[in-house]
mmCIF file of C-alpha atoms in Angstrom:
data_model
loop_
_atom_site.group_PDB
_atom_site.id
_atom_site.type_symbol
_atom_site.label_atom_id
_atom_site.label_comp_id
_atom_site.label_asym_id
_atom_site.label_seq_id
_atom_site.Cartn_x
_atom_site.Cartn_y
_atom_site.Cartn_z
ATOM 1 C CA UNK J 8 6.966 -15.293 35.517
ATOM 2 C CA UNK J 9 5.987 -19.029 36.169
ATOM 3 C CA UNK J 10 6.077 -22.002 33.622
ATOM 4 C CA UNK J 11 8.748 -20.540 31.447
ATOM 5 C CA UNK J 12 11.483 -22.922 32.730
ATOM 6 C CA UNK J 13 15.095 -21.345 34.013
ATOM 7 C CA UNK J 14 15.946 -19.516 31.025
ATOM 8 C CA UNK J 15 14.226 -16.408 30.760
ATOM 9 C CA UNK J 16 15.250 -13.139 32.735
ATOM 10 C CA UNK J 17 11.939 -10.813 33.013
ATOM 11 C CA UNK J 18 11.912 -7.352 33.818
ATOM 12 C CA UNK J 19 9.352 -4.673 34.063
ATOM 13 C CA UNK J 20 9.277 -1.092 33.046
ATOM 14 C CA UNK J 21 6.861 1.423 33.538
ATOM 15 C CA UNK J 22 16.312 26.301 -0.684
ATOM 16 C CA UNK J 23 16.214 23.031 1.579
ATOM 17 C CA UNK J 24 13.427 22.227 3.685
ATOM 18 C CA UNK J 25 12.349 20.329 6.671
ATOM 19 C CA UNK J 26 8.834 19.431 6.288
ATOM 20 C CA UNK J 27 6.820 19.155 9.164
ATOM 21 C CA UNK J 28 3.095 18.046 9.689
ATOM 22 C CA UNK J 29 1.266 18.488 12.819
ATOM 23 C CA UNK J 30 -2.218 16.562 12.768
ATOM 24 C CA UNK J 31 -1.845 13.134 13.070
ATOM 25 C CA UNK J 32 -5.144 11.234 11.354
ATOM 26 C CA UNK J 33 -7.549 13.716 10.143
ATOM 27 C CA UNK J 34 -10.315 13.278 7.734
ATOM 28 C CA UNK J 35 -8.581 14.732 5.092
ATOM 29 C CA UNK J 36 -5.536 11.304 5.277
ATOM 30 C CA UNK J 37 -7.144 8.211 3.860
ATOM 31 C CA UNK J 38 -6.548 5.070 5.520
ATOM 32 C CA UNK J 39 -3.835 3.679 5.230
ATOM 33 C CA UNK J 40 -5.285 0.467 3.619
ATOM 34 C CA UNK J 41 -6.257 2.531 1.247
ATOM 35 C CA UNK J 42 -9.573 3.421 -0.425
ATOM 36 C CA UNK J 43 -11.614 0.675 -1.315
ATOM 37 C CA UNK J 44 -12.509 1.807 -5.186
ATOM 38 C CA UNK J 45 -14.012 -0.921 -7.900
ATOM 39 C CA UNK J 46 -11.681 -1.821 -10.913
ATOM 40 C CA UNK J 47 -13.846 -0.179 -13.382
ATOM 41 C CA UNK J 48 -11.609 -0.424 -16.841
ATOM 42 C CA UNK J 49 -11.891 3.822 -18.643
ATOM 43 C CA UNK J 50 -10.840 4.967 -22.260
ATOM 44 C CA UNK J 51 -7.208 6.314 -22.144
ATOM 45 C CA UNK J 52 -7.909 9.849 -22.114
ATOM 46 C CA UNK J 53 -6.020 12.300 -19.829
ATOM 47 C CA UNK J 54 -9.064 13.953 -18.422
ATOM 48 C CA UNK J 55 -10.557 10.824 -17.179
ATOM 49 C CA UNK J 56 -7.241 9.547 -15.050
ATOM 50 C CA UNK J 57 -6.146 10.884 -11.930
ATOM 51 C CA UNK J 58 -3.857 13.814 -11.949
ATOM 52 C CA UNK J 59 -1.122 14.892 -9.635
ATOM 53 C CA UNK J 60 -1.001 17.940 -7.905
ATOM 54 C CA UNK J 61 2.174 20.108 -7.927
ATOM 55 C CA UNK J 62 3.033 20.129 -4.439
ATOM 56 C CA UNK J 63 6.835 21.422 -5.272
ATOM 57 C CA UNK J 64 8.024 24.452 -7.196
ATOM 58 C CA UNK J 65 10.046 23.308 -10.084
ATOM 59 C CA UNK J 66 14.061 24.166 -9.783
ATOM 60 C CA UNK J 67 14.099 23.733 -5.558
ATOM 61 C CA UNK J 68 16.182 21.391 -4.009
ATOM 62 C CA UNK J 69 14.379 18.411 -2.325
ATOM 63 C CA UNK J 70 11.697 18.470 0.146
ATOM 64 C CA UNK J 71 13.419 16.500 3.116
ATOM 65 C CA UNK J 72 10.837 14.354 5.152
ATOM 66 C CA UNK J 73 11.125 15.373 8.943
ATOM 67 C CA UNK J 74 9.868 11.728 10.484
ATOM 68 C CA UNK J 75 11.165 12.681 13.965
ATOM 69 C CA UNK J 76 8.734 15.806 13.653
ATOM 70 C CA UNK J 77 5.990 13.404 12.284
ATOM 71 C CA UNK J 78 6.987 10.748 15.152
ATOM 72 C CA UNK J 79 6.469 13.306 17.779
ATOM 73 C CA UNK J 80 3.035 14.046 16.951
ATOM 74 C CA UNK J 81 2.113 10.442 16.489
ATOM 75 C CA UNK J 82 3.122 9.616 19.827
ATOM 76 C CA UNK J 83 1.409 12.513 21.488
ATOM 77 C CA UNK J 84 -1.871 11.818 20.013
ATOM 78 C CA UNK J 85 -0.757 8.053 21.336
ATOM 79 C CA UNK J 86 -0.066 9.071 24.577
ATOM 80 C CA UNK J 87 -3.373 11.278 25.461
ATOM 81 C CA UNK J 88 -5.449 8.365 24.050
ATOM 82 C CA UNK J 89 -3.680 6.247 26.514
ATOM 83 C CA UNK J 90 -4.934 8.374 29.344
ATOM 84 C CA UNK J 91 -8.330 8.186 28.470
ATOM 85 C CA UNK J 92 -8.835 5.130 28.121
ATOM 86 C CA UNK J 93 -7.023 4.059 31.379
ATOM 87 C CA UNK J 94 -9.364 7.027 32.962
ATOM 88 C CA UNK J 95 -12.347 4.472 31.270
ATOM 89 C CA UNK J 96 -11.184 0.951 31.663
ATOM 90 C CA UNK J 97 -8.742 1.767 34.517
ATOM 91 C CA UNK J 98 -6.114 -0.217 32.291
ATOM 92 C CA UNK J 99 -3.335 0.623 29.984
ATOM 93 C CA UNK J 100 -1.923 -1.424 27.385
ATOM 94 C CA UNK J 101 1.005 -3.809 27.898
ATOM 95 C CA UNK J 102 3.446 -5.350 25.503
ATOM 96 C CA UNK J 103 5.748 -8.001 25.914
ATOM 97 C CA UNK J 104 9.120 -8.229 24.180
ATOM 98 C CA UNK J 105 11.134 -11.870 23.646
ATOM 99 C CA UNK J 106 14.561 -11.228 22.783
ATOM 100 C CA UNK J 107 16.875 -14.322 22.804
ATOM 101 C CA UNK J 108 20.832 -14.195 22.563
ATOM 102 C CA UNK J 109 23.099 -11.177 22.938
ATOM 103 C CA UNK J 110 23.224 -9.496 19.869
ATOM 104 C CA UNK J 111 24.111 -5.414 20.165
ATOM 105 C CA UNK J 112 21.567 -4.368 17.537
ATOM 106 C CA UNK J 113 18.783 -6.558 18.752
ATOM 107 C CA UNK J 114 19.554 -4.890 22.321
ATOM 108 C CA UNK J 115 19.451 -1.602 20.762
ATOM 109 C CA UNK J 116 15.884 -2.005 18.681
ATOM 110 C CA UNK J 117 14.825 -3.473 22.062
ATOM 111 C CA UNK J 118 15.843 -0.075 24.144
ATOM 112 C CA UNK J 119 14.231 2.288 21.427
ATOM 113 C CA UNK J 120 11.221 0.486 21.357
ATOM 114 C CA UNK J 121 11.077 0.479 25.158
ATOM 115 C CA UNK J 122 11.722 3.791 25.694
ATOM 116 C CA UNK J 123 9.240 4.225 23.584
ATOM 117 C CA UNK J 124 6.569 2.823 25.214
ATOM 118 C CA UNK J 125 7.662 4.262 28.213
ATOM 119 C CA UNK J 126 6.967 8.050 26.705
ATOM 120 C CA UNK J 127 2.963 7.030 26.362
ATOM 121 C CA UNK J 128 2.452 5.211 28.938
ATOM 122 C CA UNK J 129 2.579 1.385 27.718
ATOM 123 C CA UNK J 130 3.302 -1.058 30.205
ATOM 124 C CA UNK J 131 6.349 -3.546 29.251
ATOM 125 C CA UNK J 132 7.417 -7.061 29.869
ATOM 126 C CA UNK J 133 11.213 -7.849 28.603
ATOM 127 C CA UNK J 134 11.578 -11.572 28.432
ATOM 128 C CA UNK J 135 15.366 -12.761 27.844
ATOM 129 C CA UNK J 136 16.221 -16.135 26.390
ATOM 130 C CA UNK J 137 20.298 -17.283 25.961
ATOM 131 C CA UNK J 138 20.912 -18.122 22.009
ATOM 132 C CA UNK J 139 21.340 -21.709 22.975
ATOM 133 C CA UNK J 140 17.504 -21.831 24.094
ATOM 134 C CA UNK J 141 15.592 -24.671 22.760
ATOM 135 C CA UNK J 142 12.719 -23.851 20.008
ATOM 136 C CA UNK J 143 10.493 -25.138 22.640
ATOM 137 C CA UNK J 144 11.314 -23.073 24.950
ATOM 138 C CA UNK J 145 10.836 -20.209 22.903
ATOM 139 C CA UNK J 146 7.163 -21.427 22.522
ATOM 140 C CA UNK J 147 6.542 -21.955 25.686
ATOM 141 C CA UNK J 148 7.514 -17.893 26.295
ATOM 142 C CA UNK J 149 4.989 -16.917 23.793
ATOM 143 C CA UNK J 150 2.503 -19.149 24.518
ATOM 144 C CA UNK J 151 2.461 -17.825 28.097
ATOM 145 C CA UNK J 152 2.029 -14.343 27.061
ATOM 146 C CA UNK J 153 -0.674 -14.785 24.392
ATOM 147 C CA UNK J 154 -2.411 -16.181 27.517
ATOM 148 C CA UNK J 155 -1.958 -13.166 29.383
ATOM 149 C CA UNK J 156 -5.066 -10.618 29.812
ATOM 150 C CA UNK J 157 -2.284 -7.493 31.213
ATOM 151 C CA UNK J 158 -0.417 -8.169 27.305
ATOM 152 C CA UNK J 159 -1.678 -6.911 24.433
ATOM 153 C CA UNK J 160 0.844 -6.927 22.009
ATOM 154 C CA UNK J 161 3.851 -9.515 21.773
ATOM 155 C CA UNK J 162 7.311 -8.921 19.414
ATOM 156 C CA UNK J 163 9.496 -11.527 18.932
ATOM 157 C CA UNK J 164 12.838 -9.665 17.820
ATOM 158 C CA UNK J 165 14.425 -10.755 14.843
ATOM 159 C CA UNK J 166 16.805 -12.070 13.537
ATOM 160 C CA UNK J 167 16.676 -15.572 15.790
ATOM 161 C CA UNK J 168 19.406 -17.936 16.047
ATOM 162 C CA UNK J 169 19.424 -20.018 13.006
ATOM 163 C CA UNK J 170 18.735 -23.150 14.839
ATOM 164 C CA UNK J 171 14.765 -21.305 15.887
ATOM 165 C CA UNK J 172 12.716 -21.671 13.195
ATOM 166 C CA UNK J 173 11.081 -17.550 12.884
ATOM 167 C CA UNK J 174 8.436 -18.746 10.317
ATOM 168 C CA UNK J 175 6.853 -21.579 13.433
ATOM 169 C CA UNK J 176 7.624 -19.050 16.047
ATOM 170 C CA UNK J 177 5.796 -15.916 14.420
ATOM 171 C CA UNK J 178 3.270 -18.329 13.534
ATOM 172 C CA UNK J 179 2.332 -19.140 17.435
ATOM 173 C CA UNK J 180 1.994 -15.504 18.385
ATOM 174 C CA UNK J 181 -1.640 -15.137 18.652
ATOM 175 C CA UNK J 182 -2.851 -13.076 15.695
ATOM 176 C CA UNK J 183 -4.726 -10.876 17.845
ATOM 177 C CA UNK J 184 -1.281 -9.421 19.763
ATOM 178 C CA UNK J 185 0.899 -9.528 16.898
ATOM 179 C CA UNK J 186 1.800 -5.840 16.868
ATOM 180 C CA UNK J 187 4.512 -6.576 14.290
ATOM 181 C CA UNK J 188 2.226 -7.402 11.687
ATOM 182 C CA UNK J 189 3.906 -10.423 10.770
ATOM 183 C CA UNK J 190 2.042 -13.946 11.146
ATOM 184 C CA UNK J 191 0.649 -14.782 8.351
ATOM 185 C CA UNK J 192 -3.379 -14.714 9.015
ATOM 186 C CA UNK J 193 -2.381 -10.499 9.021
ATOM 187 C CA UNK J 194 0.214 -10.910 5.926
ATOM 188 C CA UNK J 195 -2.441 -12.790 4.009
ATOM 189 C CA UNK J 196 -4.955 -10.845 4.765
ATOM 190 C CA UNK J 197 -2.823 -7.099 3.846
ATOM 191 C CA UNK J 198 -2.345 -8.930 0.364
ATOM 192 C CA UNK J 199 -5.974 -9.577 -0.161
ATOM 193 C CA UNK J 200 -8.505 -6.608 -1.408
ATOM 194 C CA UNK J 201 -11.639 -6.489 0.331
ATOM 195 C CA UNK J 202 -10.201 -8.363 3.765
ATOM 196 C CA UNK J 203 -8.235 -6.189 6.938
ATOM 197 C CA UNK J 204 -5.344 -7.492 8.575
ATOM 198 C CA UNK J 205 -5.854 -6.832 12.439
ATOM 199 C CA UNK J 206 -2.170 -5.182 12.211
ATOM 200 C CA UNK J 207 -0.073 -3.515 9.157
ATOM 201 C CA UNK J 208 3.662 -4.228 9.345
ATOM 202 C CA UNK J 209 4.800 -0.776 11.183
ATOM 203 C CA UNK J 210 7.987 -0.117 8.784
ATOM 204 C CA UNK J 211 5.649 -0.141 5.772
ATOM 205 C CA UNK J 212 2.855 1.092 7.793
ATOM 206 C CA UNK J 213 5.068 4.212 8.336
ATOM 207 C CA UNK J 214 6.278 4.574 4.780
ATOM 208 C CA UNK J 215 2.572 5.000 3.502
ATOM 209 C CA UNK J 216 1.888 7.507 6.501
ATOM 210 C CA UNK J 217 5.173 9.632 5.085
ATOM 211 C CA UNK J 218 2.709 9.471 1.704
ATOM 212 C CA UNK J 219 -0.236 10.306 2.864
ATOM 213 C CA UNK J 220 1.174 13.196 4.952
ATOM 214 C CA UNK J 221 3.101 14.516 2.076
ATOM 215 C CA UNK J 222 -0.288 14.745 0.016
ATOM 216 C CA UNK J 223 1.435 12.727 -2.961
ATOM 217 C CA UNK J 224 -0.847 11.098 -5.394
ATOM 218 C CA UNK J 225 -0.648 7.158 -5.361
ATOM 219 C CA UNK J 226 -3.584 6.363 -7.205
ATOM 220 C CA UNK J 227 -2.631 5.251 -10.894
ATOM 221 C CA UNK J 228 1.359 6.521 -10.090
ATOM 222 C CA UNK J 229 4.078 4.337 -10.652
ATOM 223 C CA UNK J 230 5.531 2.959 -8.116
ATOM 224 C CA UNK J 231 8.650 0.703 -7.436
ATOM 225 C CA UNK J 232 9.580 -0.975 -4.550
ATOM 226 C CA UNK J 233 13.260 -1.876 -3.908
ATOM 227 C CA UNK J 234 13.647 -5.374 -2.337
ATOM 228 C CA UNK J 235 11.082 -7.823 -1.356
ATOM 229 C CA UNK J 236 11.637 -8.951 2.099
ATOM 230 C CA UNK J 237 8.848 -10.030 3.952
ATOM 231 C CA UNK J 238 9.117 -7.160 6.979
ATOM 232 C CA UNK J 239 9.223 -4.623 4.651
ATOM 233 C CA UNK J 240 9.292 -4.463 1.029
ATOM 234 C CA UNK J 241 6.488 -7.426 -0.195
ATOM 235 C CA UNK J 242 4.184 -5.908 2.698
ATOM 236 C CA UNK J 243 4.970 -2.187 1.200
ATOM 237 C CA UNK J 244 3.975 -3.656 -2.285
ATOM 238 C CA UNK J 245 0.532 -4.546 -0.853
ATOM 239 C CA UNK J 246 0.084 -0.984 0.721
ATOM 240 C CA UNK J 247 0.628 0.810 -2.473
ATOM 241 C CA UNK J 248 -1.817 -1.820 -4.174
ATOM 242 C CA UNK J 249 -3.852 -0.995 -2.325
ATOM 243 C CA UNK J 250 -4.060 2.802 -2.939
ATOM 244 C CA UNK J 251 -4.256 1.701 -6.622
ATOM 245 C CA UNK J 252 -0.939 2.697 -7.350
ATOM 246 C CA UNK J 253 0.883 0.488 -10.602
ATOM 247 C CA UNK J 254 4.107 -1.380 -8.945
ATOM 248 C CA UNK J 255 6.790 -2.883 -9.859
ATOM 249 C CA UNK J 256 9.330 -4.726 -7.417
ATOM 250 C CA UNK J 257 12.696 -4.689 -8.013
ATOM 251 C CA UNK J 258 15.074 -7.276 -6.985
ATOM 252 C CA UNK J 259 18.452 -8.938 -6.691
ATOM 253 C CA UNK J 260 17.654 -10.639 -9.921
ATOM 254 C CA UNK J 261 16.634 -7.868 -12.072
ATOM 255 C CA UNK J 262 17.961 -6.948 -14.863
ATOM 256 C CA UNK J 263 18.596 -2.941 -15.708
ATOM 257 C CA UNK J 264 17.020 -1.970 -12.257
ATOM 258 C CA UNK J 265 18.163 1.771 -13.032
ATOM 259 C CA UNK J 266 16.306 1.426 -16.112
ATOM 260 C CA UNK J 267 13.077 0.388 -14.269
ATOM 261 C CA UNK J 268 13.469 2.556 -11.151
ATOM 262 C CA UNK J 269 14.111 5.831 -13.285
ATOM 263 C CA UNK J 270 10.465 5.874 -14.717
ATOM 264 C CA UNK J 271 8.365 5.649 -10.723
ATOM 265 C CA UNK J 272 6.528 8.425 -9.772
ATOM 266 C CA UNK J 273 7.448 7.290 -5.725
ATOM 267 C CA UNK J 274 10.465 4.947 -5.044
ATOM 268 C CA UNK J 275 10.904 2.690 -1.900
ATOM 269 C CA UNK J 276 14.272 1.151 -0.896
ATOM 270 C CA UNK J 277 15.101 -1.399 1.055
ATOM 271 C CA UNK J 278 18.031 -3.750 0.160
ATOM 272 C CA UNK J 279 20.282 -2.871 2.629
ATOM 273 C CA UNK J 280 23.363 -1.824 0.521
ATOM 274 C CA UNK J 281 24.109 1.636 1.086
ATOM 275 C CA UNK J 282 24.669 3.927 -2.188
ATOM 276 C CA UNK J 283 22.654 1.599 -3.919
ATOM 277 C CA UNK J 284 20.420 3.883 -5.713
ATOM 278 C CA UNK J 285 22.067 6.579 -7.480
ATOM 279 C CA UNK J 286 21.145 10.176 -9.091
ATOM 280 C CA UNK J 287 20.457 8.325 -12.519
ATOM 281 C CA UNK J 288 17.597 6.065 -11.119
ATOM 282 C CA UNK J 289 15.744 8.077 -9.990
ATOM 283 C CA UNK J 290 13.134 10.444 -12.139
ATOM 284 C CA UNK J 291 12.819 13.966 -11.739
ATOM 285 C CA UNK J 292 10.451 15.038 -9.084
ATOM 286 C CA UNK J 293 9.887 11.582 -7.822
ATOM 287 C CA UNK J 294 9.278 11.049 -4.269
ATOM 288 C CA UNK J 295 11.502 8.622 -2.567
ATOM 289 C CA UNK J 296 11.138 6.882 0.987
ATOM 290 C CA UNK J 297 14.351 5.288 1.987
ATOM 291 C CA UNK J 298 13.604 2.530 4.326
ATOM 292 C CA UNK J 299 17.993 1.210 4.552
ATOM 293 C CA UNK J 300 19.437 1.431 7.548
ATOM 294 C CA UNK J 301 23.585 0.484 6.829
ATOM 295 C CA UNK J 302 26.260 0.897 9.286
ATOM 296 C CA UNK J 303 29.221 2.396 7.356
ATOM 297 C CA UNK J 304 32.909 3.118 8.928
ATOM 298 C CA UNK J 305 33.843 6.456 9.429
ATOM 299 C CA UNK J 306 37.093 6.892 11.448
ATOM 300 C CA UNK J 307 35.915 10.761 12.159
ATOM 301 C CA UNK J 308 32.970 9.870 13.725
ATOM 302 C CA UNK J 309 32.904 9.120 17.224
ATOM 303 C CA UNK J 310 31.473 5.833 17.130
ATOM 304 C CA UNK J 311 33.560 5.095 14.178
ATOM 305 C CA UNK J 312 30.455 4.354 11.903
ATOM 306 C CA UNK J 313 27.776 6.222 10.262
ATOM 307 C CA UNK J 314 24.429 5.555 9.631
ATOM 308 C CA UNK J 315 23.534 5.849 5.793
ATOM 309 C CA UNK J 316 20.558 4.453 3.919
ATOM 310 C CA UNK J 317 20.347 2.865 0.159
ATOM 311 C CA UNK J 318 19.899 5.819 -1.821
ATOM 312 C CA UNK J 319 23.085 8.265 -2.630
ATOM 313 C CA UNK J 320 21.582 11.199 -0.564
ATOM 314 C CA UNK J 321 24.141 13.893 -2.209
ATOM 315 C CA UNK J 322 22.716 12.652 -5.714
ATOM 316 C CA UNK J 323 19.212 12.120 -4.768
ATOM 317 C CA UNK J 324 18.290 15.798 -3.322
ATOM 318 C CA UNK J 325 19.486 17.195 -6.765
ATOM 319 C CA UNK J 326 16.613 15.231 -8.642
ATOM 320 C CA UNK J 327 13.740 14.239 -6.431
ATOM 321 C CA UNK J 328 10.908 16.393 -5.232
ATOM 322 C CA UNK J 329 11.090 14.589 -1.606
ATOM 323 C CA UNK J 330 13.276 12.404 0.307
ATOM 324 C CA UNK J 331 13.433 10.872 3.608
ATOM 325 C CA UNK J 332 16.790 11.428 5.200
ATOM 326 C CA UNK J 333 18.786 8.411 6.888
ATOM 327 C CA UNK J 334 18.332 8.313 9.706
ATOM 328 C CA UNK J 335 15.214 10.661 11.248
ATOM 329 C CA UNK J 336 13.209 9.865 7.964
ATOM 330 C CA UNK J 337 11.057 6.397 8.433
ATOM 331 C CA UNK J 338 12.823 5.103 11.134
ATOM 332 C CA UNK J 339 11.160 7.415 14.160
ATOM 333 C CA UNK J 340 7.709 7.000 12.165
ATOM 334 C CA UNK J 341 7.933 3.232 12.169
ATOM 335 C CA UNK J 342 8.519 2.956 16.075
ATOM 336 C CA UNK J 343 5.582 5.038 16.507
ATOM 337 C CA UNK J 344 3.429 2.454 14.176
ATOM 338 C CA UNK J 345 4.245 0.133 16.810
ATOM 339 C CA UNK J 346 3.054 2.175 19.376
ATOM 340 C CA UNK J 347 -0.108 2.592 17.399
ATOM 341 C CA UNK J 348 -0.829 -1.124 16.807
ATOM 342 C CA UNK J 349 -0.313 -1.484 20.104
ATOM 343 C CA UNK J 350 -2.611 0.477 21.412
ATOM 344 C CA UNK J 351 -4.854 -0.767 18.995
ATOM 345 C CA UNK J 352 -5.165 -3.981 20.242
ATOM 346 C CA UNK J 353 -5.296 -2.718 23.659
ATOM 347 C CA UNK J 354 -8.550 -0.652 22.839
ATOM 348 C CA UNK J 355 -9.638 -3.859 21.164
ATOM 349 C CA UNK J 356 -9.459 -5.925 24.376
ATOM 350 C CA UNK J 357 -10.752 -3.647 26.259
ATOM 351 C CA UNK J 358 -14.068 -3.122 24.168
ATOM 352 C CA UNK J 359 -13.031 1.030 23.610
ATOM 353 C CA UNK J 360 -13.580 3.099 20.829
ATOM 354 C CA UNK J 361 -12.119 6.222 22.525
#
């Protein structure tokens, strides 16, 4: 790759119950914007507000959310829309990847996602930058592939080195590629009503596909969103605002949280503290989407760490109606959201509505 100075390395590659789902966007799932209904103000009166069906006998342990099942039929649907449109346009959609530094988990993210693409059929660039690269240079990287026709979709992995500035760098990717969902022409326009970002953030993305799958009712439910970072929990608050649901976000600074969380029809964590949310937040027959991903030691596992979310799974299954486990609950759905935006964009460039 020219133009991109010395630093960057480039490579190329080519009564529990599992739920499971096996259509991936029929007519009967709403967008996941949501449906575009008028605020029209109604007496109180039972009959005239929207009621929720019973979608789990009473007394059962937990429904638990397969998202690797869910996953896999995402990406096959992916992968044979891939084909035809390459059988149209002779092309198939690239994305590029910028990772800079050497950090294990970024490297990790960066291999799932690849392998990923490499399952359908999306063409990747990998370009690596040493932690000590300049903030220009790191422009310079992006810049070059927001130029390129072959690249459709560009992530910038996070975190950065604190001496890169992420808001000016997410900033430069071109809306049009960011598959992440994160500059903020796509941010600003998820939080407005009546406007369409070009991409939806793929980890809250996925969480409303878990909802729409399961068949739960957001409209008029109450809903509270754990944590209010801008990857996935404020972008997760617009998603549910958008299917009219009433939320609430709940934060470092709030007081009685348990209090708050205990009365949500649907519950979405992400705060990064695993065990946060106990038994006693949560209401019975809620429906809760754990979006934490912790490392925890645990000498008698072979790695010496497990992987645990924020809600106290043991406790959780005893109340809720539904649960996504940690891990195989949102994480395999949000990697195929990627995939999806993605190829989005790369049906977008090419002028196909396949």
């Amino acid at each position: 790759m020219r133009g991109f100075g010395n630093w960057v390395c480039v490579v190329r590659r080519g009564l529990r119950r599992r739920v499971r789902y096996s259509s991936y966007r029929s007519p009967q799932y709403p967008s996941v914007l949501g449906p575009n209904l008028p605020d029209v103000w109604i007496p109180s009166t039972n009959t005239h507000r929207p009621q929720s069906s019973a979608i789990f006998p009473k007394g059962q342990t937990a429904a638990i959310i397969d998202g690797k099942s869910i996953a896999h039929d995402i990406k096959s649907r992916i992968a044979g829309e891939i084909l035809r449109t390459k059988a149209v346009t002779g092309k198939c959609p690239g994305l590029a990847v910028i990772l800079v530094g050497k950090r294990r988990d970024s490297r990790t993210f960066i291999n799932i996602k690849l392998k990923a693409c490499e399952e359908v059929g999306i063409a990747t660039l990998i370009a690596e930058l040493p932690e000590t690269c300049t903030e220009s240079e790191l422009l310079n990287v992006v810049s070059g592939f927001n130029e390129d026709p072959s690249i459709h979709g560009i992530i910038v992995q996070l975190p950065l080195p604190q001496h890169l500035d992420e808001e000016k760098v997410m900033t430069v990717v071109s809306p049009e590629k960011d598959v992440d969902g994160f500059h903020p022409l796509n941010m600003g326009n998820l939080a407005r009503r009546g406007r369409e970002p070009l991409f939806v953030p793929c980890a809250p993305k996925g969480c409303l596909e878990l909802l729409l799958r399961l068949g739960v009712q957001i409209i008029g439910k109450k809903s509270v969103v754990i944590g209010r970072s801008k990857i996935v929990g404020l972008p997760t608050s617009f998603l549910l605002q958008r299917h009219h649901a009433t939320v609430t976000t709940v934060h470092a600074f709030t007081n009685n949280p348990e209090q708050i969380t205990s009365k949500a029809d649907i519950v979405v964590s992400d705060v990064g503290i695993p065990n946060k949310v106990r038994g006693n937040w949560l209401k019975p027959g809620a429906v809760v989407i754990d979006m934490g991903t912790n490392l925890v030691k645990d000498p008698s596992s072979r790695r010496g760490y497990r992987v645990t979310g924020d809600v106290c799974y043991e406790e959780a299954i005893k109340v809720v109606s539904a649960i996504t486990p940690v891990p195989g609950g949102v994480g395999p759905v949000t990697i195929s959201m990627f995939l999806s935006n993605t190829l989005d964009s790369a049906k977008r460039a090419f002028g196909c509505t396949l």
